[in-house]
Tab-separated table of C-alpha atoms in Angstrom:
chain	number	residue	atom	x	y	z
O	140	MET	CA	-27.374	-33.845	-18.889
O	141	SER	CA	-28.027	-32.127	-15.568
O	142	GLN	CA	-27.546	-35.482	-13.780
O	143	ASP	CA	-23.919	-35.495	-14.962
O	144	LEU	CA	-23.183	-32.110	-13.477
O	145	PRO	CA	-21.175	-32.018	-10.261
O	146	SER	CA	-23.201	-31.026	-7.219
O	147	SER	CA	-21.257	-27.822	-6.677
O	148	LYS	CA	-19.725	-25.331	-9.050
O	149	TYR	CA	-16.725	-25.345	-6.706
O	150	ASP	CA	-16.269	-29.090	-7.248
O	151	ARG	CA	-12.862	-28.799	-8.917
O	152	GLN	CA	-11.309	-26.593	-6.255
O	153	LYS	CA	-12.842	-28.667	-3.463
O	154	ARG	CA	-10.837	-31.628	-4.780
O	155	LEU	CA	-7.617	-29.946	-3.669
O	156	SER	CA	-6.027	-31.727	-0.742
O	157	LEU	CA	-5.686	-28.550	1.287
O	158	TRP	CA	-9.005	-26.851	0.945
O	159	ASP	CA	-11.998	-25.762	2.959
O	160	GLN	CA	-14.622	-24.077	0.826
O	161	GLN	CA	-16.540	-23.044	3.939
O	162	ILE	CA	-13.621	-20.871	5.083
O	163	ILE	CA	-13.789	-19.004	1.781
O	164	GLU	CA	-17.553	-18.710	1.851
O	165	ASP	CA	-17.435	-17.278	5.383
O	166	SER	CA	-14.738	-14.752	4.522
O	167	GLN	CA	-14.988	-11.019	3.928
O	168	ILE	CA	-12.377	-9.143	1.936
O	169	LEU	CA	-12.001	-5.429	1.338
O	170	ILE	CA	-10.633	-4.455	-2.052
O	171	ALA	CA	-9.262	-0.933	-2.055
O	172	GLY	CA	-9.257	0.260	-5.662
O	173	VAL	CA	-11.227	-1.444	-8.430
O	174	GLY	CA	-9.036	-0.577	-11.385
O	175	GLY	CA	-6.610	-2.705	-13.389
O	176	THR	CA	-5.585	-5.060	-10.589
O	177	GLY	CA	-8.589	-4.537	-8.284
O	178	SER	CA	-11.163	-5.634	-10.845
O	179	GLU	CA	-9.149	-8.800	-11.592
O	180	VAL	CA	-8.801	-9.567	-7.878
O	181	ALA	CA	-12.550	-8.984	-7.341
O	182	LYS	CA	-13.372	-11.328	-10.226
O	183	ASN	CA	-10.982	-14.024	-8.913
O	184	LEU	CA	-12.325	-13.841	-5.375
O	185	ALA	CA	-15.932	-13.903	-6.594
O	186	LEU	CA	-15.248	-17.008	-8.686
O	187	LEU	CA	-13.559	-18.670	-5.708
O	188	GLY	CA	-16.795	-18.236	-3.771
O	189	THR	CA	-15.814	-15.542	-1.269
O	190	GLY	CA	-18.681	-14.690	1.084
O	191	LYS	CA	-18.517	-10.926	0.944
O	192	LEU	CA	-16.504	-8.289	-0.868
O	193	ILE	CA	-16.259	-4.639	0.051
O	194	LEU	CA	-15.264	-2.593	-2.996
O	195	VAL	CA	-13.910	0.913	-2.519
O	196	ASP	CA	-13.087	3.251	-5.395
O	197	ALA	CA	-13.960	6.898	-5.849
O	198	ASP	CA	-12.974	6.961	-9.519
O	199	THR	CA	-15.230	6.957	-12.528
O	200	ILE	CA	-14.697	4.699	-15.523
O	201	GLU	CA	-12.620	6.238	-18.293
O	202	PHE	CA	-12.440	5.166	-21.903
O	203	SER	CA	-8.731	4.381	-21.482
O	204	ASN	CA	-9.581	1.825	-18.740
O	205	LEU	CA	-11.291	-0.489	-21.196
O	206	ASN	CA	-8.082	-2.130	-22.489
O	207	ARG	CA	-7.622	-3.969	-19.202
O	208	GLN	CA	-10.445	-3.498	-16.701
O	209	MET	CA	-12.654	-6.334	-17.852
O	210	LEU	CA	-15.568	-5.534	-15.550
O	211	PHE	CA	-16.326	-2.349	-17.502
O	212	ARG	CA	-17.807	-1.685	-20.924
O	213	GLU	CA	-17.990	1.297	-23.202
O	214	GLU	CA	-21.485	2.260	-22.024
O	215	ASP	CA	-20.153	2.452	-18.428
O	216	VAL	CA	-17.771	5.352	-19.147
O	217	GLY	CA	-18.438	8.113	-16.617
O	218	GLU	CA	-20.061	5.743	-14.086
O	219	LYS	CA	-18.586	4.955	-10.673
O	220	LYS	CA	-16.165	2.017	-10.821
O	221	SER	CA	-17.180	0.451	-7.515
O	222	GLU	CA	-20.913	0.486	-8.381
O	223	ILE	CA	-20.490	-1.017	-11.847
O	224	ALA	CA	-18.003	-3.593	-10.524
O	225	ARG	CA	-20.527	-4.704	-7.891
O	226	MET	CA	-23.262	-5.084	-10.487
O	227	ARG	CA	-21.073	-6.886	-13.063
O	228	ILE	CA	-19.560	-9.345	-10.574
O	229	GLN	CA	-22.968	-10.373	-9.272
O	230	GLU	CA	-24.371	-10.556	-12.780
O	231	GLN	CA	-21.544	-12.444	-14.485
O	232	TYR	CA	-19.414	-14.248	-11.954
O	233	ASN	CA	-21.241	-15.028	-8.718
O	234	PRO	CA	-24.882	-14.150	-8.065
O	235	ASP	CA	-24.614	-15.446	-4.475
O	236	ILE	CA	-21.798	-13.161	-3.366
O	237	LYS	CA	-22.580	-10.245	-1.066
O	238	ILE	CA	-20.958	-7.031	-2.206
O	239	GLU	CA	-20.919	-3.651	-0.560
O	240	SER	CA	-19.564	-0.803	-2.638
O	241	PHE	CA	-18.269	2.596	-1.573
O	242	PRO	CA	-17.818	5.111	-4.409
O	243	ASP	CA	-15.714	7.293	-2.146
O	244	ILE	CA	-12.100	7.858	-1.180
O	245	LEU	CA	-10.680	5.421	1.369
O	246	GLN	CA	-10.241	8.051	4.041
O	247	ARG	CA	-13.979	8.771	4.035
O	248	ILE	CA	-15.489	5.288	4.235
O	249	PRO	CA	-16.706	4.064	7.655
O	250	GLN	CA	-13.992	2.449	9.674
O	251	ARG	CA	-16.151	-0.617	10.291
O	252	ALA	CA	-15.586	-1.540	6.644
O	253	PHE	CA	-11.923	-2.144	7.485
O	254	ARG	CA	-12.695	-3.641	10.867
O	255	GLU	CA	-15.175	-6.300	9.763
O	256	VAL	CA	-13.081	-7.883	7.006
O	257	ASP	CA	-10.594	-10.736	7.318
O	258	ILE	CA	-8.100	-9.470	4.744
O	259	ILE	CA	-7.444	-6.155	3.022
O	260	ALA	CA	-6.420	-6.170	-0.644
O	261	GLY	CA	-4.605	-3.005	-1.713
O	262	CYS	CA	-5.051	-2.277	-5.412
O	263	VAL	CA	-4.728	1.499	-5.416
O	264	ASP	CA	-2.768	3.622	-7.839
O	265	ASN	CA	-1.019	6.131	-5.630
O	266	PHE	CA	1.448	6.387	-2.793
O	267	LEU	CA	-0.733	8.269	-0.319
O	268	ALA	CA	-3.720	5.891	-0.547
O	269	ARG	CA	-1.336	2.958	-0.209
O	270	GLN	CA	0.164	4.449	2.948
O	271	PHE	CA	-3.337	5.017	4.361
O	272	ILE	CA	-4.393	1.382	3.821
O	273	ASN	CA	-1.106	0.255	5.311
O	274	ALA	CA	-1.692	2.339	8.458
O	275	MET	CA	-5.233	0.940	8.791
O	276	ALA	CA	-4.021	-2.646	8.376
O	277	VAL	CA	-1.342	-2.171	11.023
O	278	GLU	CA	-3.696	-0.402	13.408
O	279	LEU	CA	-6.405	-3.062	13.087
O	280	ASN	CA	-3.889	-5.898	12.854
O	281	LYS	CA	-5.361	-7.185	9.582
O	282	PRO	CA	-3.251	-8.862	6.901
O	283	LEU	CA	-2.796	-6.619	3.878
O	284	ILE	CA	-1.873	-7.934	0.448
O	285	ASP	CA	-0.905	-4.970	-1.653
O	286	SER	CA	-0.209	-4.901	-5.353
O	287	ALA	CA	1.104	-2.363	-7.821
O	288	THR	CA	1.986	-2.359	-11.491
O	289	ASP	CA	3.956	-0.085	-13.753
O	290	GLY	CA	4.365	-0.979	-17.397
O	291	PHE	CA	6.144	-4.320	-17.611
O	292	PHE	CA	6.615	-4.607	-13.839
O	293	GLY	CA	4.319	-5.780	-11.103
O	294	GLN	CA	4.794	-6.271	-7.392
O	295	VAL	CA	2.834	-7.844	-4.567
O	296	GLN	CA	3.669	-7.237	-0.930
O	297	TYR	CA	2.280	-9.207	2.019
O	298	ILE	CA	2.022	-7.216	5.209
O	299	ASN	CA	1.402	-9.251	8.303
O	300	PRO	CA	1.349	-6.446	10.851
O	301	ARG	CA	4.251	-6.463	13.287
O	302	LYS	CA	5.655	-9.669	11.764
O	303	THR	CA	6.705	-8.592	8.281
O	304	ALA	CA	7.760	-5.168	7.028
O	305	CYS	CA	4.899	-2.772	6.397
O	306	LEU	CA	4.725	-0.363	3.462
O	307	ALA	CA	6.090	2.464	5.614
O	308	CYS	CA	9.116	0.551	6.928
O	309	ASP	CA	12.431	2.240	6.167
O	310	ASN	CA	10.656	5.381	4.933
O	311	PRO	CA	10.047	4.599	1.277
O	312	ALA	CA	10.654	7.667	-0.835
O	313	PRO	CA	7.394	9.027	-2.214
O	314	PRO	CA	7.254	9.283	-5.998
O	315	ASP	CA	8.223	12.600	-7.568
O	316	GLU	CA	4.672	13.825	-8.064
O	317	THR	CA	3.885	13.339	-4.354
O	318	ARG	CA	6.998	15.230	-3.387
O	319	ILE	CA	6.098	18.069	-5.699
O	320	LEU	CA	2.500	18.093	-4.481
O	321	THR	CA	3.615	18.449	-0.905
O	322	ALA	CA	5.907	21.385	-1.659
O	323	PRO	CA	3.671	24.449	-1.803
O	324	CYS	CA	6.641	26.705	-2.534
O	325	THR	CA	6.859	25.014	-5.917
O	326	LEU	CA	3.417	26.329	-6.744
O	327	VAL	CA	3.905	29.910	-5.626
O	328	GLY	CA	7.567	30.598	-6.340
O	329	ALA	CA	9.614	30.647	-9.496
O	330	PRO	CA	9.786	27.186	-11.151
O	331	ARG	CA	13.168	25.675	-10.267
O	332	GLN	CA	12.770	22.926	-12.835
O	333	ARG	CA	10.966	22.723	-16.142
O	334	GLU	CA	8.438	20.227	-14.651
O	335	HIS	CA	7.401	22.816	-12.073
O	336	CYS	CA	5.877	24.864	-14.922
O	337	ALA	CA	3.468	21.978	-15.499
O	338	TRP	CA	2.552	21.976	-11.816
O	339	LYS	CA	1.951	25.684	-11.817
O	340	ALA	CA	-0.237	25.211	-14.895
O	341	LEU	CA	-2.338	22.639	-13.052
O	342	TYR	CA	-2.634	24.992	-10.087
O	343	ASP	CA	-3.755	27.797	-12.418
O	344	PHE	CA	-6.290	25.496	-14.038
O	345	ASN	CA	-7.714	24.471	-10.642
O	346	THR	CA	-8.033	28.043	-9.428
O	347	SER	CA	-9.482	29.327	-12.708
O	348	TYR	CA	-12.089	26.586	-13.217
O	349	ASP	CA	-12.487	25.155	-9.700
O	350	ARG	CA	-12.112	21.563	-10.967
O	351	GLU	CA	-9.554	19.058	-12.194
O	352	PRO	CA	-8.752	18.981	-15.923
O	353	LEU	CA	-10.340	16.096	-17.786
O	354	GLU	CA	-7.949	13.737	-19.510
O	355	THR	CA	-10.461	13.224	-22.288
O	356	SER	CA	-11.119	16.906	-22.932
O	357	GLN	CA	-9.070	18.371	-25.755
O	358	GLU	CA	-10.056	21.854	-24.626
O	359	ASP	CA	-8.783	21.246	-21.060
O	360	LEU	CA	-5.481	19.943	-22.395
O	361	SER	CA	-5.053	22.968	-24.632
O	362	ILE	CA	-5.721	25.329	-21.734
O	363	LEU	CA	-3.221	23.454	-19.536
O	364	THR	CA	-0.597	23.482	-22.269
O	365	ASN	CA	-1.051	27.223	-22.733
O	366	PHE	CA	-0.690	27.834	-18.993
O	367	ALA	CA	2.443	25.653	-18.833
O	368	ASN	CA	4.050	27.224	-21.886
O	369	LYS	CA	3.413	30.702	-20.490
O	370	TYR	CA	5.672	29.795	-17.533
O	371	ALA	CA	8.124	27.891	-19.737
O	372	LYS	CA	8.589	30.982	-21.902
O	373	LYS	CA	8.906	33.339	-18.934
O	374	TYR	CA	11.553	31.187	-17.212
O	375	ASN	CA	13.427	30.119	-20.360
O	376	TYR	CA	12.422	26.467	-20.507
O	377	SER	CA	11.471	24.586	-23.652
O	378	ASN	CA	7.780	24.300	-24.533
O	379	PHE	CA	5.512	21.391	-23.539
O	380	ASP	CA	3.302	19.364	-25.827
O	381	GLU	CA	-0.039	17.954	-24.716
O	382	LYS	CA	1.137	14.336	-24.494
O	383	GLU	CA	4.015	15.286	-22.226
O	384	LEU	CA	1.726	17.300	-19.969
O	385	LEU	CA	-0.706	14.425	-19.735
O	386	GLN	CA	2.039	12.144	-18.434
O	387	LEU	CA	3.511	14.754	-16.121
O	388	ILE	CA	0.315	15.944	-14.519
O	389	LEU	CA	-2.171	13.134	-14.640
O	390	PHE	CA	0.376	10.412	-13.790
O	391	ARG	CA	-1.014	7.913	-16.214
O	392	VAL	CA	1.425	5.077	-15.694
O	393	PRO	CA	1.589	2.630	-18.598
O	394	SER	CA	-0.585	-0.429	-17.980
O	395	LEU	CA	-0.863	-3.811	-19.646
O	396	ILE	CA	-3.632	-6.299	-18.977
O	397	THR	CA	-1.130	-9.175	-19.100
O	398	VAL	CA	0.955	-7.655	-16.310
O	399	ASN	CA	-2.195	-6.781	-14.364
O	400	ALA	CA	-3.487	-10.327	-14.744
O	401	VAL	CA	-0.241	-11.941	-13.540
O	402	THR	CA	0.134	-9.503	-10.651
O	403	SER	CA	-3.478	-9.785	-9.512
O	404	GLY	CA	-3.324	-13.569	-9.970
O	405	ILE	CA	-0.405	-13.704	-7.525
O	406	GLN	CA	-2.212	-11.289	-5.232
O	407	SER	CA	-5.442	-13.336	-5.249
O	408	GLN	CA	-3.531	-16.546	-4.516
O	409	GLU	CA	-1.697	-14.942	-1.604
O	410	ILE	CA	-4.998	-13.563	-0.267
O	411	LEU	CA	-6.301	-17.108	-0.282
O	412	LYS	CA	-3.244	-18.383	1.580
O	413	ALA	CA	-3.383	-15.532	4.086
O	414	LEU	CA	-7.032	-16.405	4.668
O	415	PHE	CA	-6.148	-20.048	5.307
O	416	LEU	CA	-3.477	-18.939	7.779
O	417	GLU	CA	-5.897	-16.597	9.530
O	418	LYS	CA	-8.566	-19.315	9.784
O	419	ARG	CA	-6.156	-22.174	10.341
O	420	THR	CA	-8.090	-23.453	13.340
O	421	SER	CA	-11.292	-23.707	11.303
O	422	PHE	CA	-9.847	-26.518	9.183
O	423	LYS	CA	-10.819	-30.088	9.983
O	424	LYS	CA	-8.295	-31.735	12.289
O	425	ASN	CA	-6.531	-33.723	9.564
O	426	GLU	CA	-6.370	-30.797	7.171
O	427	MET	CA	-5.012	-28.554	9.918
O	428	LYS	CA	-2.306	-31.125	10.656
O	429	ARG	CA	-1.398	-31.203	6.982
O	430	LEU	CA	-1.274	-27.403	6.818
O	431	ASP	CA	0.903	-27.232	9.937
O	432	PHE	CA	3.266	-29.800	8.455
O	433	LEU	CA	3.570	-27.787	5.255
O	434	ILE	CA	4.183	-24.598	7.234
O	435	ASP	CA	6.815	-26.280	9.407
O	436	THR	CA	8.650	-27.630	6.375
O	437	HIS	CA	8.471	-24.245	4.580
O	438	ARG	CA	6.338	-25.742	1.811
O	439	PHE	CA	3.555	-23.318	2.613
O	440	ARG	CA	4.680	-19.758	3.019
O	441	ILE	CA	3.820	-16.295	1.864
O	442	PRO	CA	6.890	-14.378	0.705
O	443	SER	CA	6.687	-10.775	1.787
O	444	LEU	CA	7.611	-9.264	-1.573
O	445	PHE	CA	7.079	-10.557	-5.103
O	446	ILE	CA	8.463	-8.712	-8.097
O	447	TYR	CA	7.333	-9.733	-11.538
O	448	SER	CA	9.074	-8.572	-14.675
O	449	ALA	CA	7.224	-9.246	-17.898
O	450	LEU	CA	10.402	-8.423	-19.807
O	451	THR	CA	12.407	-11.289	-18.350
O	452	GLY	CA	9.501	-13.488	-17.282
O	453	SER	CA	10.946	-13.641	-13.799
O	454	ILE	CA	9.121	-13.624	-10.490
O	455	ASN	CA	11.519	-12.914	-7.641
O	456	THR	CA	10.556	-13.134	-4.007
O	457	PHE	CA	12.152	-11.445	-1.011
O	458	GLU	CA	11.621	-11.608	2.725
O	459	MET	CA	11.210	-8.131	4.134
O	460	VAL	CA	12.129	-7.464	7.744
O	461	PRO	CA	10.224	-4.866	9.800
O	462	ASP	CA	11.995	-1.629	10.635
O	463	PRO	CA	11.988	-1.376	14.464
O	464	ASN	CA	11.769	2.413	14.208
O	465	CYS	CA	8.990	2.448	11.626
O	466	LEU	CA	6.583	5.320	12.207
O	467	VAL	CA	3.627	3.039	11.447
O	468	CYS	CA	4.455	-0.451	12.714
O	469	GLY	CA	7.441	0.225	15.017
O	470	GLN	CA	6.865	-0.766	18.641
O	471	PRO	CA	7.001	2.775	20.109
O	472	THR	CA	4.319	3.869	17.650
O	473	ILE	CA	2.195	0.791	18.296
O	474	ASP	CA	2.419	1.358	22.049
O	475	SER	CA	1.286	4.934	21.764
O	476	GLN	CA	-1.380	4.523	19.103
O	477	THR	CA	-3.046	1.149	19.580
O	478	PHE	CA	-6.731	1.273	20.465
O	479	PHE	CA	-7.868	-1.173	23.124
O	480	GLU	CA	-11.399	-2.434	22.811
O	481	VAL	CA	-13.419	-1.966	25.962
O	482	GLU	CA	-16.960	-3.188	26.528
O	483	VAL	CA	-19.159	-0.701	28.365
O	484	ASP	CA	-22.729	-0.366	29.513
O	485	PRO	CA	-24.020	2.542	27.384
O	486	SER	CA	-26.289	3.728	30.222
O	487	SER	CA	-23.377	4.072	32.656
O	488	LYS	CA	-21.380	7.239	33.323
O	489	PHE	CA	-17.901	8.010	32.026
O	490	LYS	CA	-16.707	7.913	35.615
O	491	THR	CA	-17.342	4.137	35.612
O	492	LEU	CA	-15.324	3.780	32.423
O	493	PHE	CA	-12.410	5.776	33.874
O	494	GLU	CA	-12.465	3.640	37.041
O	495	LYS	CA	-12.529	0.463	34.984
O	496	THR	CA	-9.669	1.374	32.683
O	497	GLN	CA	-7.536	3.518	35.003
O	498	PRO	CA	-8.306	2.035	38.451
O	499	LYS	CA	-5.536	3.883	40.308
O	500	LYS	CA	-5.655	7.161	38.423
O	501	SER	CA	-9.330	7.566	37.549
O	502	LYS	CA	-9.616	10.905	39.386
O	503	ASP	CA	-6.788	12.360	37.333
O	504	THR	CA	-8.168	11.178	34.002
O	505	VAL	CA	-10.085	13.050	31.357
O	506	GLY	CA	-11.625	11.612	28.228
O	507	PHE	CA	-11.838	13.066	24.727
O	508	LEU	CA	-13.766	12.198	21.609
O	509	GLY	CA	-11.654	13.970	19.031
O	510	ASN	CA	-11.119	17.322	20.766
O	511	LYS	CA	-14.440	17.213	22.628
O	512	LEU	CA	-14.158	16.745	26.386
O	513	LEU	CA	-16.267	13.909	27.790
O	514	PRO	CA	-17.809	14.921	31.170
O	515	GLU	CA	-17.102	12.586	34.036
O	516	ASP	CA	-20.792	12.539	35.035
O	517	GLY	CA	-22.095	12.266	31.485
O	518	ILE	CA	-23.983	9.161	30.341
O	519	ILE	CA	-21.874	7.327	27.764
O	520	ALA	CA	-24.730	6.746	25.285
O	521	ASP	CA	-25.451	10.499	25.185
O	522	PHE	CA	-21.981	11.224	23.835
O	523	LEU	CA	-20.752	8.110	22.062
O	524	SER	CA	-21.920	5.530	19.538
O	525	ASP	CA	-20.941	1.883	19.419
O	526	GLY	CA	-17.462	1.603	17.862
O	527	ASP	CA	-16.361	5.172	18.646
O	528	ARG	CA	-12.772	5.760	19.582
O	529	ILE	CA	-11.798	7.932	22.506
O	530	THR	CA	-8.609	9.019	24.211
O	531	LEU	CA	-8.065	9.037	27.954
O	532	SER	CA	-5.416	11.503	29.086
O	533	SER	CA	-3.770	11.853	32.423
O	534	LEU	CA	-4.016	15.261	34.103
O	535	VAL	CA	-0.794	14.724	36.007
O	536	GLY	CA	1.450	13.142	33.406
O	537	ASP	CA	1.884	12.625	29.688
O	538	GLU	CA	0.232	9.213	29.543
O	539	GLU	CA	-2.579	8.615	27.114
O	540	ILE	CA	-4.501	5.499	26.229
O	541	ARG	CA	-6.810	4.991	23.307
O	542	LEU	CA	-10.017	3.044	23.639
O	543	GLN	CA	-12.464	1.665	21.190
O	544	ILE	CA	-15.897	1.559	22.768
O	545	LYS	CA	-18.045	-1.526	22.363
O	546	PHE	CA	-21.578	-1.308	23.753
O	547	GLN	CA	-22.775	-4.217	25.847
O	548	LYS	CA	-25.829	-5.790	24.268
C	133	MET	CA	34.341	7.032	-6.473
C	134	SER	CA	36.355	10.109	-5.635
C	135	LYS	CA	36.838	12.043	-2.406
C	136	LYS	CA	34.388	14.691	-3.509
C	137	ASP	CA	31.589	12.105	-3.515
C	138	VAL	CA	31.817	11.794	0.233
C	139	ILE	CA	29.080	13.826	1.811
C	140	TRP	CA	29.598	15.084	5.332
C	141	ASP	CA	26.440	16.024	7.163
C	142	SER	CA	26.913	16.324	10.887
C	143	THR	CA	23.140	16.440	11.472
C	144	THR	CA	22.553	12.905	10.153
C	145	PRO	CA	22.024	10.620	13.123
C	146	GLY	CA	24.151	7.534	13.488
C	147	LYS	CA	27.168	8.931	11.657
C	148	ALA	CA	30.470	8.031	13.144
C	149	PRO	CA	32.817	10.935	13.929
C	150	ASP	CA	35.248	9.712	11.308
C	151	SER	CA	32.603	9.304	8.627
C	152	GLY	CA	34.157	12.034	6.523
C	153	ILE	CA	36.970	9.603	5.778
C	154	GLU	CA	36.546	7.518	2.678
C	155	LYS	CA	36.619	3.811	3.446
C	156	MET	CA	36.136	1.569	0.458
C	157	ILE	CA	34.735	-1.921	0.818
C	158	LYS	CA	33.837	-4.513	-1.775
C	159	VAL	CA	30.138	-5.342	-2.036
C	160	ARG	CA	28.218	-7.535	-4.427
C	161	PHE	CA	25.241	-6.040	-6.221
C	162	LYS	CA	22.690	-8.613	-7.309
C	163	ASP	CA	20.074	-7.978	-9.962
C	164	PRO	CA	17.776	-11.012	-9.663
C	165	GLN	CA	16.111	-10.256	-12.976
C	166	LEU	CA	19.232	-11.328	-14.834
C	167	PRO	CA	20.231	-14.961	-15.478
C	168	PRO	CA	21.931	-16.546	-12.416
C	169	ASP	CA	25.401	-16.573	-13.980
C	170	GLN	CA	25.251	-12.863	-14.771
C	171	ASN	CA	23.327	-11.335	-11.917
C	172	ILE	CA	26.136	-10.474	-9.493
C	173	ARG	CA	28.660	-7.678	-10.023
C	174	GLU	CA	31.301	-6.662	-7.521
C	175	LYS	CA	31.994	-3.041	-6.827
C	176	TYR	CA	33.916	-0.968	-4.294
C	177	ILE	CA	31.800	1.542	-2.424
C	178	ASN	CA	32.541	4.049	0.289
C	179	ILE	CA	31.007	2.669	3.476
C	180	ASN	CA	30.965	6.204	4.897
C	181	GLY	CA	28.907	7.465	1.965
C	182	THR	CA	25.159	7.432	1.499
C	183	VAL	CA	22.818	4.760	0.147
C	184	PHE	CA	22.160	7.112	-2.761
C	185	GLN	CA	25.814	6.780	-3.731
C	186	ALA	CA	25.529	3.000	-3.510
C	187	ILE	CA	22.465	3.118	-5.770
C	188	ASN	CA	24.509	5.033	-8.313
C	189	ALA	CA	27.265	2.438	-8.028
C	190	ALA	CA	24.664	-0.285	-8.662
C	191	ARG	CA	23.420	1.591	-11.726
C	192	ASP	CA	26.965	1.826	-12.928
C	193	ALA	CA	27.615	-1.873	-12.360
C	194	PHE	CA	24.608	-2.978	-14.372
C	195	ASN	CA	24.209	-0.014	-16.750
C	196	ILE	CA	20.786	0.848	-15.355
C	197	PRO	CA	19.718	4.268	-16.662
C	198	GLU	CA	18.789	6.999	-14.209
C	199	VAL	CA	15.202	7.151	-15.409
C	200	VAL	CA	14.550	3.638	-14.070
C	201	PRO	CA	13.799	3.956	-10.335
C	202	ILE	CA	15.639	1.322	-8.324
C	203	ALA	CA	16.062	0.556	-4.644
C	204	LEU	CA	18.538	-1.576	-2.744
C	205	LEU	CA	17.610	-4.273	-0.262
C	206	PHE	CA	19.983	-5.457	2.402
C	207	LYS	CA	19.000	-8.361	4.661
C	208	GLY	CA	15.304	-7.760	4.006
C	209	ARG	CA	15.443	-4.000	4.617
C	210	ARG	CA	14.744	-1.456	1.920
C	211	MET	CA	17.621	1.001	2.183
C	212	ASN	CA	16.689	4.642	2.465
C	213	PRO	CA	18.689	6.653	-0.121
C	214	SER	CA	19.381	9.507	2.279
C	215	ASN	CA	20.728	7.253	5.051
C	216	ASN	CA	24.359	6.600	5.655
C	217	LEU	CA	25.497	3.181	4.457
C	218	SER	CA	27.287	2.536	7.732
C	219	SER	CA	23.957	2.601	9.596
C	220	TYR	CA	23.033	-0.724	7.958
C	221	GLY	CA	26.039	-2.629	9.219
C	222	ILE	CA	27.223	-3.558	5.740
C	223	GLU	CA	30.414	-5.564	5.690
C	224	GLN	CA	32.888	-6.689	3.050
C	225	ASN	CA	31.255	-8.909	0.376
C	226	ALA	CA	27.726	-8.052	1.503
C	227	ILE	CA	25.045	-8.713	-1.106
C	228	LEU	CA	22.903	-5.700	-1.984
C	229	MET	CA	19.818	-6.682	-3.933
C	230	ILE	CA	18.560	-4.422	-6.713
C	231	VAL	CA	14.772	-4.110	-7.008
C	232	PRO	CA	12.575	-1.817	-9.081
C	233	ASP	CA	11.324	1.109	-7.013
C	234	GLN	CA	8.166	3.193	-6.984
C	235	ILE	CA	5.894	0.739	-8.767
C	236	LYS	CA	2.625	2.420	-7.951
C	237	GLY	CA	-0.097	1.848	-10.544
C	238	GLY	CA	-3.213	-0.083	-9.704
């Protein structure tokens, strides 16, 4: 029996005319969010034979996740999603894959996690995290394939920094809850709308118990409802019920595994294509020629926006054009915020670095790590670590440049 | 659309001095989720109005309820609801694409 088995478990995909398994096995992909779409994407990439995955998710597994997040089981409820996902993927789908997991919010993971990957997959469930990943992708010039779902709808957006529109182009309006969250007056003043009573109730809950309410706790929901109805009564609004509060405050968008599977299937496929484009020169000569031909004849392309509607069964694609004045990927922003990598001898002094990077103005230059001044005569290794980012400012003008320090080996 | 729908805000950049004057042009809203023979509706909109007003016109054209968040795309740009329509260089018979907005779950 074993003699009849193909030599590789990737045999069927290797038979594709445009394929290089080695490119996939050498690749590293960061998956931000391991929920409904993220766990599907992680599973797909593991089965494809990806070399390394970095999984980031600060959330814990909830009972209501189990209808669609196939990496998790009932006994995992309460555990960290990223940790369980790592274990399950290695156990069930690919024991050879390297996986690093970060059970933390995206803003707190080391920046090298973003820097060392080839592609970033955005599978998060909120506007602010999505904007953060977008800014990182643009700053590090890494392709980002972002996905989102809501009930019967799914969308996938391909961000090729400075070539296609990013997620901040044309100032997308943040969802209502983000707008309310960023308006502190809503929390302290009189509720201008009925929904504000729910927000004030959440604020009261947080200050009274110093924690977030638990979706699964009947007691927490009752307390919240009482707080909200106290305001509703005082300001002449109709009362809330617990189900309504749950939707208003905890933003549980409706989710279907079928929509998640289609959306993350599209996302995984586009990640694969983006990877092939990134590593185009690694293909064998003939394969590269074939790929170039397909690209030239528009038979290989990554649309910048896919929208899937499960209600009509349609997948529509759109080409999104960058906004020249975008605050994240617009040229003026790029010029002022891009970090330039500079290789330095860690035993040298900052003076040498200033002379190297600002040859004509080195005497009028000061360096900062965050808000800490870097002394001209200081030894670099005493103040900085490999990969640190510093700012050089001119003492005579407004110019600033940003450097990423790379230690010479 | 009536005169009272025209919003004059002198602080909005890019507004022409005569933007308080209503100037109706015909645009074509396209909802790609509908079958090809039914997915375009023509509508007159005030080019000196805001994108928000155009979104409402699109809702009206396709009977899309207010609770469904939608956005308009024009030549690959997502139109910002608070911007003035004239800042996008929309001309007669322009196609404005309707897409679902604020899909955010993961």
